[in-house]
């Protein structure tokens, strides 16, 4: 448990940030609220009776004040193309671990490119994309690999019952599309490639009770950055159920609506993973409720493991590289059910 350790949460008043603050408190940590909007921060501080420290990414001193005496920092504020680098720089100055929930492919790639060597030299842990997208897929693929050191291909199929995007999701998506000039990204032949054609529609054989569903092929998520960062797999492909893809693309889809006491939406998910090597196939699957809410136990479990020394390396590393993947996912059994099918 957190033993009262202080963890700074940048973007604490956002949709995912609020879940993270609640999870930190439940796990025994003391969250320090931070972010750019002083009014929203003040309102959350009044609601939670927690310390609030306004900070801006263009004011390094304010970030330093936000992280003063903190054991770690969690960045929940997108777009991460804007926030990741300044908050990581502040974490390096403070000498504390940095974890974020970025689903932005380009921002995650930038983190590995610019901070892997610096963080390793400083002995600081940096884990980008420690969220539903990027983190969970990486953990599942790593768990499915088992004793394999390489594979020919990895497939991650997202079976979402619906996808009501937050304002942050829409903003981050717009930034990513702008950076890739309206195209899409795929990971093939051991590298990221940009394409401007329409992605294919396929059928994916999800396990029961979901069963076969139409999916958008090459609906690329952060997994194409996290997985190749440490696993030798030249083809990494991600898929999204057609209904969820339509939801997130439609401009009038409403934001998530809470249906339970934890504030979760009714959305359910099934993430189905297949890795292949030669003629052999291994699979893993995870089920749960609300992709935004489940990000909180993922990122807080990561912070807890980092602060208690249950890691395999230092520097910038993805979830699958730095943690024991099967053990990590099983530790989240109240939130995620895991199935390994070798």
mmCIF file with all atom_site columns, N, CA and C in Angstrom, residues 198-269:
data_model
loop_
_atom_site.group_PDB
_atom_site.id
_atom_site.type_symbol
_atom_site.label_atom_id
_atom_site.label_alt_id
_atom_site.label_comp_id
_atom_site.label_asym_id
_atom_site.label_entity_id
_atom_site.label_seq_id
_atom_site.pdbx_PDB_ins_code
_atom_site.Cartn_x
_atom_site.Cartn_y
_atom_site.Cartn_z
_atom_site.occupancy
_atom_site.B_iso_or_equiv
_atom_site.pdbx_formal_charge
_atom_site.auth_seq_id
_atom_site.auth_comp_id
_atom_site.auth_asym_id
_atom_site.auth_atom_id
_atom_site.pdbx_PDB_model_num
ATOM 1   N N  . UNK A 1 198 ? -7.746  4.074   -46.830 1.00 0.00 ? 198 UNK A N  1
ATOM 2   C CA . UNK A 1 198 ? -8.734  3.708   -45.818 1.00 0.00 ? 198 UNK A CA 1
ATOM 3   C C  . UNK A 1 198 ? -8.376  2.367   -45.204 1.00 0.00 ? 198 UNK A C  1
ATOM 4   N N  . UNK A 1 199 ? -8.513  2.224   -43.887 1.00 0.00 ? 199 UNK A N  1
ATOM 5   C CA . UNK A 1 199 ? -8.198  0.945   -43.254 1.00 0.00 ? 199 UNK A CA 1
ATOM 6   C C  . UNK A 1 199 ? -9.236  -0.102  -43.629 1.00 0.00 ? 199 UNK A C  1
ATOM 7   N N  . UNK A 1 200 ? -8.866  -1.371  -43.626 1.00 0.00 ? 200 UNK A N  1
ATOM 8   C CA . UNK A 1 200 ? -9.816  -2.423  -43.988 1.00 0.00 ? 200 UNK A CA 1
ATOM 9   C C  . UNK A 1 200 ? -10.793 -2.723  -42.859 1.00 0.00 ? 200 UNK A C  1
ATOM 10  N N  . UNK A 1 201 ? -11.949 -3.272  -43.219 1.00 0.00 ? 201 UNK A N  1
ATOM 11  C CA . UNK A 1 201 ? -12.900 -3.801  -42.241 1.00 0.00 ? 201 UNK A CA 1
ATOM 12  C C  . UNK A 1 201 ? -12.813 -5.323  -42.287 1.00 0.00 ? 201 UNK A C  1
ATOM 13  N N  . UNK A 1 202 ? -12.603 -5.937  -41.139 1.00 0.00 ? 202 UNK A N  1
ATOM 14  C CA . UNK A 1 202 ? -12.382 -7.375  -41.049 1.00 0.00 ? 202 UNK A CA 1
ATOM 15  C C  . UNK A 1 202 ? -13.323 -7.978  -40.017 1.00 0.00 ? 202 UNK A C  1
ATOM 16  N N  . UNK A 1 203 ? -13.274 -9.287  -39.848 1.00 0.00 ? 203 UNK A N  1
ATOM 17  C CA . UNK A 1 203 ? -13.990 -9.952  -38.767 1.00 0.00 ? 203 UNK A CA 1
ATOM 18  C C  . UNK A 1 203 ? -12.965 -10.550 -37.809 1.00 0.00 ? 203 UNK A C  1
ATOM 19  N N  . UNK A 1 204 ? -13.145 -10.267 -36.496 1.00 0.00 ? 204 UNK A N  1
ATOM 20  C CA . UNK A 1 204 ? -12.219 -10.795 -35.494 1.00 0.00 ? 204 UNK A CA 1
ATOM 21  C C  . UNK A 1 204 ? -12.956 -11.817 -34.624 1.00 0.00 ? 204 UNK A C  1
ATOM 22  N N  . UNK A 1 205 ? -12.339 -12.996 -34.403 1.00 0.00 ? 205 UNK A N  1
ATOM 23  C CA . UNK A 1 205 ? -12.990 -14.051 -33.612 1.00 0.00 ? 205 UNK A CA 1
ATOM 24  C C  . UNK A 1 205 ? -12.779 -13.863 -32.101 1.00 0.00 ? 205 UNK A C  1
ATOM 25  N N  . UNK A 1 206 ? -13.459 -12.872 -31.524 1.00 0.00 ? 206 UNK A N  1
ATOM 26  C CA . UNK A 1 206 ? -13.356 -12.671 -30.081 1.00 0.00 ? 206 UNK A CA 1
ATOM 27  C C  . UNK A 1 206 ? -13.853 -13.919 -29.354 1.00 0.00 ? 206 UNK A C  1
ATOM 28  N N  . UNK A 1 207 ? -13.277 -14.204 -28.183 1.00 0.00 ? 207 UNK A N  1
ATOM 29  C CA . UNK A 1 207 ? -13.770 -15.344 -27.404 1.00 0.00 ? 207 UNK A CA 1
ATOM 30  C C  . UNK A 1 207 ? -15.200 -15.109 -26.936 1.00 0.00 ? 207 UNK A C  1
ATOM 31  N N  . UNK A 1 208 ? -15.888 -16.184 -26.626 1.00 0.00 ? 208 UNK A N  1
ATOM 32  C CA . UNK A 1 208 ? -17.256 -16.095 -26.110 1.00 0.00 ? 208 UNK A CA 1
ATOM 33  C C  . UNK A 1 208 ? -17.249 -15.361 -24.767 1.00 0.00 ? 208 UNK A C  1
ATOM 34  N N  . UNK A 1 209 ? -18.307 -14.659 -24.417 1.00 0.00 ? 209 UNK A N  1
ATOM 35  C CA . UNK A 1 209 ? -19.586 -14.630 -25.134 1.00 0.00 ? 209 UNK A CA 1
ATOM 36  C C  . UNK A 1 209 ? -19.679 -13.583 -26.242 1.00 0.00 ? 209 UNK A C  1
ATOM 37  N N  . UNK A 1 210 ? -18.626 -12.786 -26.455 1.00 0.00 ? 210 UNK A N  1
ATOM 38  C CA . UNK A 1 210 ? -18.706 -11.762 -27.489 1.00 0.00 ? 210 UNK A CA 1
ATOM 39  C C  . UNK A 1 210 ? -18.792 -12.375 -28.877 1.00 0.00 ? 210 UNK A C  1
ATOM 40  N N  . UNK A 1 211 ? -17.898 -13.314 -29.168 1.00 0.00 ? 211 UNK A N  1
ATOM 41  C CA . UNK A 1 211 ? -17.918 -13.971 -30.463 1.00 0.00 ? 211 UNK A CA 1
ATOM 42  C C  . UNK A 1 211 ? -17.409 -13.100 -31.590 1.00 0.00 ? 211 UNK A C  1
ATOM 43  N N  . UNK A 1 212 ? -17.500 -13.578 -32.832 1.00 0.00 ? 212 UNK A N  1
ATOM 44  C CA . UNK A 1 212 ? -16.968 -12.834 -33.980 1.00 0.00 ? 212 UNK A CA 1
ATOM 45  C C  . UNK A 1 212 ? -17.636 -11.466 -34.125 1.00 0.00 ? 212 UNK A C  1
ATOM 46  N N  . UNK A 1 213 ? -16.826 -10.455 -34.382 1.00 0.00 ? 213 UNK A N  1
ATOM 47  C CA . UNK A 1 213 ? -17.324 -9.086  -34.564 1.00 0.00 ? 213 UNK A CA 1
ATOM 48  C C  . UNK A 1 213 ? -16.570 -8.402  -35.699 1.00 0.00 ? 213 UNK A C  1
ATOM 49  N N  . UNK A 1 214 ? -17.260 -7.488  -36.366 1.00 0.00 ? 214 UNK A N  1
ATOM 50  C CA . UNK A 1 214 ? -16.611 -6.667  -37.383 1.00 0.00 ? 214 UNK A CA 1
ATOM 51  C C  . UNK A 1 214 ? -15.694 -5.666  -36.687 1.00 0.00 ? 214 UNK A C  1
ATOM 52  N N  . UNK A 1 215 ? -14.468 -5.531  -37.201 1.00 0.00 ? 215 UNK A N  1
ATOM 53  C CA . UNK A 1 215 ? -13.491 -4.611  -36.630 1.00 0.00 ? 215 UNK A CA 1
ATOM 54  C C  . UNK A 1 215 ? -12.862 -3.770  -37.738 1.00 0.00 ? 215 UNK A C  1
ATOM 55  N N  . UNK A 1 216 ? -12.377 -2.599  -37.343 1.00 0.00 ? 216 UNK A N  1
ATOM 56  C CA . UNK A 1 216 ? -11.567 -1.795  -38.238 1.00 0.00 ? 216 UNK A CA 1
ATOM 57  C C  . UNK A 1 216 ? -10.133 -2.291  -38.104 1.00 0.00 ? 216 UNK A C  1
ATOM 58  N N  . UNK A 1 217 ? -9.572  -2.799  -39.180 1.00 0.00 ? 217 UNK A N  1
ATOM 59  C CA . UNK A 1 217 ? -8.191  -3.242  -39.158 1.00 0.00 ? 217 UNK A CA 1
ATOM 60  C C  . UNK A 1 217 ? -7.253  -2.050  -39.203 1.00 0.00 ? 217 UNK A C  1
ATOM 61  N N  . UNK A 1 218 ? -6.092  -2.194  -38.605 1.00 0.00 ? 218 UNK A N  1
ATOM 62  C CA . UNK A 1 218 ? -5.095  -1.124  -38.579 1.00 0.00 ? 218 UNK A CA 1
ATOM 63  C C  . UNK A 1 218 ? -5.658  0.149   -37.943 1.00 0.00 ? 218 UNK A C  1
ATOM 64  N N  . UNK A 1 219 ? -6.524  -0.049  -36.938 1.00 0.00 ? 219 UNK A N  1
ATOM 65  C CA . UNK A 1 219 ? -6.985  1.068   -36.108 1.00 0.00 ? 219 UNK A CA 1
ATOM 66  C C  . UNK A 1 219 ? -5.901  1.233   -35.040 1.00 0.00 ? 219 UNK A C  1
ATOM 67  N N  . UNK A 1 220 ? -4.876  1.989   -35.374 1.00 0.00 ? 220 UNK A N  1
ATOM 68  C CA . UNK A 1 220 ? -3.627  1.918   -34.640 1.00 0.00 ? 220 UNK A CA 1
ATOM 69  C C  . UNK A 1 220 ? -3.670  2.689   -33.332 1.00 0.00 ? 220 UNK A C  1
ATOM 70  N N  . UNK A 1 221 ? -3.217  2.008   -32.254 1.00 0.00 ? 221 UNK A N  1
ATOM 71  C CA . UNK A 1 221 ? -3.152  2.599   -30.928 1.00 0.00 ? 221 UNK A CA 1
ATOM 72  C C  . UNK A 1 221 ? -1.707  2.616   -30.443 1.00 0.00 ? 221 UNK A C  1
ATOM 73  N N  . UNK A 1 222 ? -1.502  3.061   -29.201 1.00 0.00 ? 222 UNK A N  1
ATOM 74  C CA . UNK A 1 222 ? -0.153  3.248   -28.661 1.00 0.00 ? 222 UNK A CA 1
ATOM 75  C C  . UNK A 1 222 ? 0.632   1.946   -28.546 1.00 0.00 ? 222 UNK A C  1
ATOM 76  N N  . UNK A 1 223 ? -0.028  0.806   -28.666 1.00 0.00 ? 223 UNK A N  1
ATOM 77  C CA . UNK A 1 223 ? 0.658   -0.487  -28.606 1.00 0.00 ? 223 UNK A CA 1
ATOM 78  C C  . UNK A 1 223 ? 1.769   -0.607  -29.647 1.00 0.00 ? 223 UNK A C  1
ATOM 79  N N  . UNK A 1 224 ? 1.638   0.108   -30.774 1.00 0.00 ? 224 UNK A N  1
ATOM 80  C CA . UNK A 1 224 ? 2.659   0.010   -31.824 1.00 0.00 ? 224 UNK A CA 1
ATOM 81  C C  . UNK A 1 224 ? 3.954   0.701   -31.418 1.00 0.00 ? 224 UNK A C  1
ATOM 82  N N  . UNK A 1 225 ? 3.929   1.430   -30.318 1.00 0.00 ? 225 UNK A N  1
ATOM 83  C CA . UNK A 1 225 ? 5.146   2.036   -29.770 1.00 0.00 ? 225 UNK A CA 1
ATOM 84  C C  . UNK A 1 225 ? 5.640   1.261   -28.558 1.00 0.00 ? 225 UNK A C  1
ATOM 85  N N  . UNK A 1 226 ? 4.723   0.925   -27.648 1.00 0.00 ? 226 UNK A N  1
ATOM 86  C CA . UNK A 1 226 ? 5.148   0.271   -26.404 1.00 0.00 ? 226 UNK A CA 1
ATOM 87  C C  . UNK A 1 226 ? 5.692   -1.137  -26.643 1.00 0.00 ? 226 UNK A C  1
ATOM 88  N N  . UNK A 1 227 ? 5.004   -1.929  -27.451 1.00 0.00 ? 227 UNK A N  1
ATOM 89  C CA . UNK A 1 227 ? 5.416   -3.324  -27.649 1.00 0.00 ? 227 UNK A CA 1
ATOM 90  C C  . UNK A 1 227 ? 6.763   -3.434  -28.358 1.00 0.00 ? 227 UNK A C  1
ATOM 91  N N  . UNK A 1 228 ? 6.970   -2.756  -29.502 1.00 0.00 ? 228 UNK A N  1
ATOM 92  C CA . UNK A 1 228 ? 8.271   -2.865  -30.170 1.00 0.00 ? 228 UNK A CA 1
ATOM 93  C C  . UNK A 1 228 ? 9.418   -2.230  -29.399 1.00 0.00 ? 228 UNK A C  1
ATOM 94  N N  . UNK A 1 229 ? 9.119   -1.446  -28.370 1.00 0.00 ? 229 UNK A N  1
ATOM 95  C CA . UNK A 1 229 ? 10.200  -0.827  -27.606 1.00 0.00 ? 229 UNK A CA 1
ATOM 96  C C  . UNK A 1 229 ? 11.033  -1.858  -26.858 1.00 0.00 ? 229 UNK A C  1
ATOM 97  N N  . UNK A 1 230 ? 10.479  -3.080  -26.668 1.00 0.00 ? 230 UNK A N  1
ATOM 98  C CA . UNK A 1 230 ? 11.247  -4.086  -25.934 1.00 0.00 ? 230 UNK A CA 1
ATOM 99  C C  . UNK A 1 230 ? 11.079  -5.508  -26.451 1.00 0.00 ? 230 UNK A C  1
ATOM 100 N N  . UNK A 1 231 ? 10.122  -5.741  -27.345 1.00 0.00 ? 231 UNK A N  1
ATOM 101 C CA . UNK A 1 231 ? 9.916   -7.092  -27.872 1.00 0.00 ? 231 UNK A CA 1
ATOM 102 C C  . UNK A 1 231 ? 10.272  -7.137  -29.355 1.00 0.00 ? 231 UNK A C  1
ATOM 103 N N  . UNK A 1 232 ? 10.934  -8.220  -29.761 1.00 0.00 ? 232 UNK A N  1
ATOM 104 C CA . UNK A 1 232 ? 11.322  -8.394  -31.158 1.00 0.00 ? 232 UNK A CA 1
ATOM 105 C C  . UNK A 1 232 ? 10.156  -8.998  -31.934 1.00 0.00 ? 232 UNK A C  1
ATOM 106 N N  . UNK A 1 233 ? 9.245   -8.106  -32.375 1.00 0.00 ? 233 UNK A N  1
ATOM 107 C CA . UNK A 1 233 ? 8.063   -8.515  -33.138 1.00 0.00 ? 233 UNK A CA 1
ATOM 108 C C  . UNK A 1 233 ? 7.922   -7.531  -34.301 1.00 0.00 ? 233 UNK A C  1
ATOM 109 N N  . UNK A 1 234 ? 8.210   -7.929  -35.532 1.00 0.00 ? 234 UNK A N  1
ATOM 110 C CA . UNK A 1 234 ? 8.224   -6.978  -36.653 1.00 0.00 ? 234 UNK A CA 1
ATOM 111 C C  . UNK A 1 234 ? 6.847   -6.513  -37.119 1.00 0.00 ? 234 UNK A C  1
ATOM 112 N N  . UNK A 1 235 ? 5.786   -7.259  -36.752 1.00 0.00 ? 235 UNK A N  1
ATOM 113 C CA . UNK A 1 235 ? 4.432   -6.868  -37.160 1.00 0.00 ? 235 UNK A CA 1
ATOM 114 C C  . UNK A 1 235 ? 3.561   -6.734  -35.908 1.00 0.00 ? 235 UNK A C  1
ATOM 115 N N  . UNK A 1 236 ? 3.093   -5.529  -35.621 1.00 0.00 ? 236 UNK A N  1
ATOM 116 C CA . UNK A 1 236 ? 2.201   -5.289  -34.486 1.00 0.00 ? 236 UNK A CA 1
ATOM 117 C C  . UNK A 1 236 ? 0.965   -4.577  -35.021 1.00 0.00 ? 236 UNK A C  1
ATOM 118 N N  . UNK A 1 237 ? -0.183  -5.228  -34.897 1.00 0.00 ? 237 UNK A N  1
ATOM 119 C CA . UNK A 1 237 ? -1.407  -4.686  -35.500 1.00 0.00 ? 237 UNK A CA 1
ATOM 120 C C  . UNK A 1 237 ? -2.519  -4.600  -34.463 1.00 0.00 ? 237 UNK A C  1
ATOM 121 N N  . UNK A 1 238 ? -3.285  -3.537  -34.522 1.00 0.00 ? 238 UNK A N  1
ATOM 122 C CA . UNK A 1 238 ? -4.379  -3.327  -33.576 1.00 0.00 ? 238 UNK A CA 1
ATOM 123 C C  . UNK A 1 238 ? -5.687  -3.146  -34.332 1.00 0.00 ? 238 UNK A C  1
ATOM 124 N N  . UNK A 1 239 ? -6.782  -3.539  -33.672 1.00 0.00 ? 239 UNK A N  1
ATOM 125 C CA . UNK A 1 239 ? -8.103  -3.555  -34.298 1.00 0.00 ? 239 UNK A CA 1
ATOM 126 C C  . UNK A 1 239 ? -9.119  -2.980  -33.311 1.00 0.00 ? 239 UNK A C  1
ATOM 127 N N  . UNK A 1 240 ? -10.187 -2.408  -33.849 1.00 0.00 ? 240 UNK A N  1
ATOM 128 C CA . UNK A 1 240 ? -11.238 -1.820  -33.012 1.00 0.00 ? 240 UNK A CA 1
ATOM 129 C C  . UNK A 1 240 ? -12.606 -2.223  -33.552 1.00 0.00 ? 240 UNK A C  1
ATOM 130 N N  . UNK A 1 241 ? -13.497 -2.635  -32.649 1.00 0.00 ? 241 UNK A N  1
ATOM 131 C CA . UNK A 1 241 ? -14.855 -2.967  -33.083 1.00 0.00 ? 241 UNK A CA 1
ATOM 132 C C  . UNK A 1 241 ? -15.469 -1.784  -33.816 1.00 0.00 ? 241 UNK A C  1
ATOM 133 N N  . UNK A 1 242 ? -16.198 -2.080  -34.868 1.00 0.00 ? 242 UNK A N  1
ATOM 134 C CA . UNK A 1 242 ? -16.741 -1.046  -35.756 1.00 0.00 ? 242 UNK A CA 1
ATOM 135 C C  . UNK A 1 242 ? -17.617 -0.058  -34.991 1.00 0.00 ? 242 UNK A C  1
ATOM 136 N N  . UNK A 1 243 ? -18.456 -0.568  -34.086 1.00 0.00 ? 243 UNK A N  1
ATOM 137 C CA . UNK A 1 243 ? -19.370 0.313   -33.347 1.00 0.00 ? 243 UNK A CA 1
ATOM 138 C C  . UNK A 1 243 ? -18.601 1.340   -32.522 1.00 0.00 ? 243 UNK A C  1
ATOM 139 N N  . UNK A 1 244 ? -17.548 0.897   -31.844 1.00 0.00 ? 244 UNK A N  1
ATOM 140 C CA . UNK A 1 244 ? -16.752 1.808   -31.021 1.00 0.00 ? 244 UNK A CA 1
ATOM 141 C C  . UNK A 1 244 ? -16.011 2.819   -31.879 1.00 0.00 ? 244 UNK A C  1
ATOM 142 N N  . UNK A 1 245 ? -15.498 2.369   -33.029 1.00 0.00 ? 245 UNK A N  1
ATOM 143 C CA . UNK A 1 245 ? -14.802 3.286   -33.935 1.00 0.00 ? 245 UNK A CA 1
ATOM 144 C C  . UNK A 1 245 ? -15.739 4.366   -34.443 1.00 0.00 ? 245 UNK A C  1
ATOM 145 N N  . UNK A 1 246 ? -16.990 3.987   -34.735 1.00 0.00 ? 246 UNK A N  1
ATOM 146 C CA . UNK A 1 246 ? -17.972 4.979   -35.174 1.00 0.00 ? 246 UNK A CA 1
ATOM 147 C C  . UNK A 1 246 ? -18.288 5.962   -34.066 1.00 0.00 ? 246 UNK A C  1
ATOM 148 N N  . UNK A 1 247 ? -18.415 5.452   -32.844 1.00 0.00 ? 247 UNK A N  1
ATOM 149 C CA . UNK A 1 247 ? -18.704 6.323   -31.696 1.00 0.00 ? 247 UNK A CA 1
ATOM 150 C C  . UNK A 1 247 ? -17.652 7.416   -31.547 1.00 0.00 ? 247 UNK A C  1
ATOM 151 N N  . UNK A 1 248 ? -16.383 7.001   -31.528 1.00 0.00 ? 248 UNK A N  1
ATOM 152 C CA . UNK A 1 248 ? -15.325 7.965   -31.249 1.00 0.00 ? 248 UNK A CA 1
ATOM 153 C C  . UNK A 1 248 ? -15.122 8.936   -32.404 1.00 0.00 ? 248 UNK A C  1
ATOM 154 N N  . UNK A 1 249 ? -15.520 8.526   -33.607 1.00 0.00 ? 249 UNK A N  1
ATOM 155 C CA . UNK A 1 249 ? -15.367 9.402   -34.768 1.00 0.00 ? 249 UNK A CA 1
ATOM 156 C C  . UNK A 1 249 ? -16.506 10.405  -34.889 1.00 0.00 ? 249 UNK A C  1
ATOM 157 N N  . UNK A 1 250 ? -17.678 10.070  -34.353 1.00 0.00 ? 250 UNK A N  1
ATOM 158 C CA . UNK A 1 250 ? -18.845 10.942  -34.493 1.00 0.00 ? 250 UNK A CA 1
ATOM 159 C C  . UNK A 1 250 ? -18.708 12.179  -33.596 1.00 0.00 ? 250 UNK A C  1
ATOM 160 N N  . UNK A 1 251 ? -18.918 13.374  -34.142 1.00 0.00 ? 251 UNK A N  1
ATOM 161 C CA . UNK A 1 251 ? -18.739 14.588  -33.342 1.00 0.00 ? 251 UNK A CA 1
ATOM 162 C C  . UNK A 1 251 ? -19.796 14.783  -32.266 1.00 0.00 ? 251 UNK A C  1
ATOM 163 N N  . UNK A 1 252 ? -20.941 14.105  -32.398 1.00 0.00 ? 252 UNK A N  1
ATOM 164 C CA . UNK A 1 252 ? -22.025 14.299  -31.432 1.00 0.00 ? 252 UNK A CA 1
ATOM 165 C C  . UNK A 1 252 ? -22.132 13.185  -30.394 1.00 0.00 ? 252 UNK A C  1
ATOM 166 N N  . UNK A 1 253 ? -21.177 12.250  -30.361 1.00 0.00 ? 253 UNK A N  1
ATOM 167 C CA . UNK A 1 253 ? -21.191 11.226  -29.322 1.00 0.00 ? 253 UNK A CA 1
ATOM 168 C C  . UNK A 1 253 ? -20.956 11.880  -27.969 1.00 0.00 ? 253 UNK A C  1
ATOM 169 N N  . UNK A 1 254 ? -21.832 11.651  -26.997 1.00 0.00 ? 254 UNK A N  1
ATOM 170 C CA . UNK A 1 254 ? -21.668 12.308  -25.691 1.00 0.00 ? 254 UNK A CA 1
ATOM 171 C C  . UNK A 1 254 ? -20.482 11.756  -24.912 1.00 0.00 ? 254 UNK A C  1
ATOM 172 N N  . UNK A 1 255 ? -20.074 12.488  -23.889 1.00 0.00 ? 255 UNK A N  1
ATOM 173 C CA . UNK A 1 255 ? -18.993 12.047  -23.006 1.00 0.00 ? 255 UNK A CA 1
ATOM 174 C C  . UNK A 1 255 ? -19.497 10.913  -22.110 1.00 0.00 ? 255 UNK A C  1
ATOM 175 N N  . UNK A 1 256 ? -18.609 10.207  -21.418 1.00 0.00 ? 256 UNK A N  1
ATOM 176 C CA . UNK A 1 256 ? -19.046 9.080   -20.579 1.00 0.00 ? 256 UNK A CA 1
ATOM 177 C C  . UNK A 1 256 ? -19.996 9.518   -19.468 1.00 0.00 ? 256 UNK A C  1
ATOM 178 N N  . UNK A 1 257 ? -20.980 8.671   -19.177 1.00 0.00 ? 257 UNK A N  1
ATOM 179 C CA . UNK A 1 257 ? -21.942 8.935   -18.099 1.00 0.00 ? 257 UNK A CA 1
ATOM 180 C C  . UNK A 1 257 ? -21.803 7.872   -17.020 1.00 0.00 ? 257 UNK A C  1
ATOM 181 N N  . UNK A 1 258 ? -21.698 8.313   -15.772 1.00 0.00 ? 258 UNK A N  1
ATOM 182 C CA . UNK A 1 258 ? -21.518 7.388   -14.657 1.00 0.00 ? 258 UNK A CA 1
ATOM 183 C C  . UNK A 1 258 ? -22.777 6.571   -14.408 1.00 0.00 ? 258 UNK A C  1
ATOM 184 N N  . UNK A 1 259 ? -22.568 5.259   -14.115 1.00 0.00 ? 259 UNK A N  1
ATOM 185 C CA . UNK A 1 259 ? -23.702 4.380   -13.821 1.00 0.00 ? 259 UNK A CA 1
ATOM 186 C C  . UNK A 1 259 ? -23.541 3.655   -12.493 1.00 0.00 ? 259 UNK A C  1
ATOM 187 N N  . UNK A 1 260 ? -22.397 3.866   -11.811 1.00 0.00 ? 260 UNK A N  1
ATOM 188 C CA . UNK A 1 260 ? -22.223 3.211   -10.517 1.00 0.00 ? 260 UNK A CA 1
ATOM 189 C C  . UNK A 1 260 ? -21.540 4.159   -9.532  1.00 0.00 ? 260 UNK A C  1
ATOM 190 N N  . UNK A 1 261 ? -21.383 3.691   -8.306  1.00 0.00 ? 261 UNK A N  1
ATOM 191 C CA . UNK A 1 261 ? -20.846 4.536   -7.240  1.00 0.00 ? 261 UNK A CA 1
ATOM 192 C C  . UNK A 1 261 ? -19.397 4.926   -7.477  1.00 0.00 ? 261 UNK A C  1
ATOM 193 N N  . UNK A 1 262 ? -18.672 4.158   -8.277  1.00 0.00 ? 262 UNK A N  1
ATOM 194 C CA . UNK A 1 262 ? -17.273 4.482   -8.582  1.00 0.00 ? 262 UNK A CA 1
ATOM 195 C C  . UNK A 1 262 ? -17.139 5.490   -9.703  1.00 0.00 ? 262 UNK A C  1
ATOM 196 N N  . UNK A 1 263 ? -18.270 5.849   -10.316 1.00 0.00 ? 263 UNK A N  1
ATOM 197 C CA . UNK A 1 263 ? -18.241 6.810   -11.406 1.00 0.00 ? 263 UNK A CA 1
ATOM 198 C C  . UNK A 1 263 ? -17.970 6.205   -12.766 1.00 0.00 ? 263 UNK A C  1
ATOM 199 N N  . UNK A 1 264 ? -18.007 4.864   -12.848 1.00 0.00 ? 264 UNK A N  1
ATOM 200 C CA . UNK A 1 264 ? -17.739 4.207   -14.121 1.00 0.00 ? 264 UNK A CA 1
ATOM 201 C C  . UNK A 1 264 ? -18.937 4.287   -15.055 1.00 0.00 ? 264 UNK A C  1
ATOM 202 N N  . UNK A 1 265 ? -18.657 4.283   -16.359 1.00 0.00 ? 265 UNK A N  1
ATOM 203 C CA . UNK A 1 265 ? -19.710 4.212   -17.356 1.00 0.00 ? 265 UNK A CA 1
ATOM 204 C C  . UNK A 1 265 ? -20.121 2.762   -17.562 1.00 0.00 ? 265 UNK A C  1
ATOM 205 N N  . UNK A 1 266 ? -21.153 2.556   -18.376 1.00 0.00 ? 266 UNK A N  1
ATOM 206 C CA . UNK A 1 266 ? -21.637 1.199   -18.652 1.00 0.00 ? 266 UNK A CA 1
ATOM 207 C C  . UNK A 1 266 ? -20.775 0.471   -19.676 1.00 0.00 ? 266 UNK A C  1
ATOM 208 N N  . UNK A 1 267 ? -19.827 1.148   -20.277 1.00 0.00 ? 267 UNK A N  1
ATOM 209 C CA . UNK A 1 267 ? -18.966 0.556   -21.298 1.00 0.00 ? 267 UNK A CA 1
ATOM 210 C C  . UNK A 1 267 ? -18.220 -0.664  -20.760 1.00 0.00 ? 267 UNK A C  1
ATOM 211 N N  . UNK A 1 268 ? -18.194 -1.726  -21.535 1.00 0.00 ? 268 UNK A N  1
ATOM 212 C CA . UNK A 1 268 ? -17.392 -2.903  -21.203 1.00 0.00 ? 268 UNK A CA 1
ATOM 213 C C  . UNK A 1 268 ? -16.352 -3.119  -22.297 1.00 0.00 ? 268 UNK A C  1
ATOM 214 N N  . UNK A 1 269 ? -15.303 -3.849  -21.943 1.00 0.00 ? 269 UNK A N  1
ATOM 215 C CA . UNK A 1 269 ? -14.254 -4.105  -22.934 1.00 0.00 ? 269 UNK A CA 1
ATOM 216 C C  . UNK A 1 269 ? -13.754 -5.533  -22.835 1.00 0.00 ? 269 UNK A C  1
#
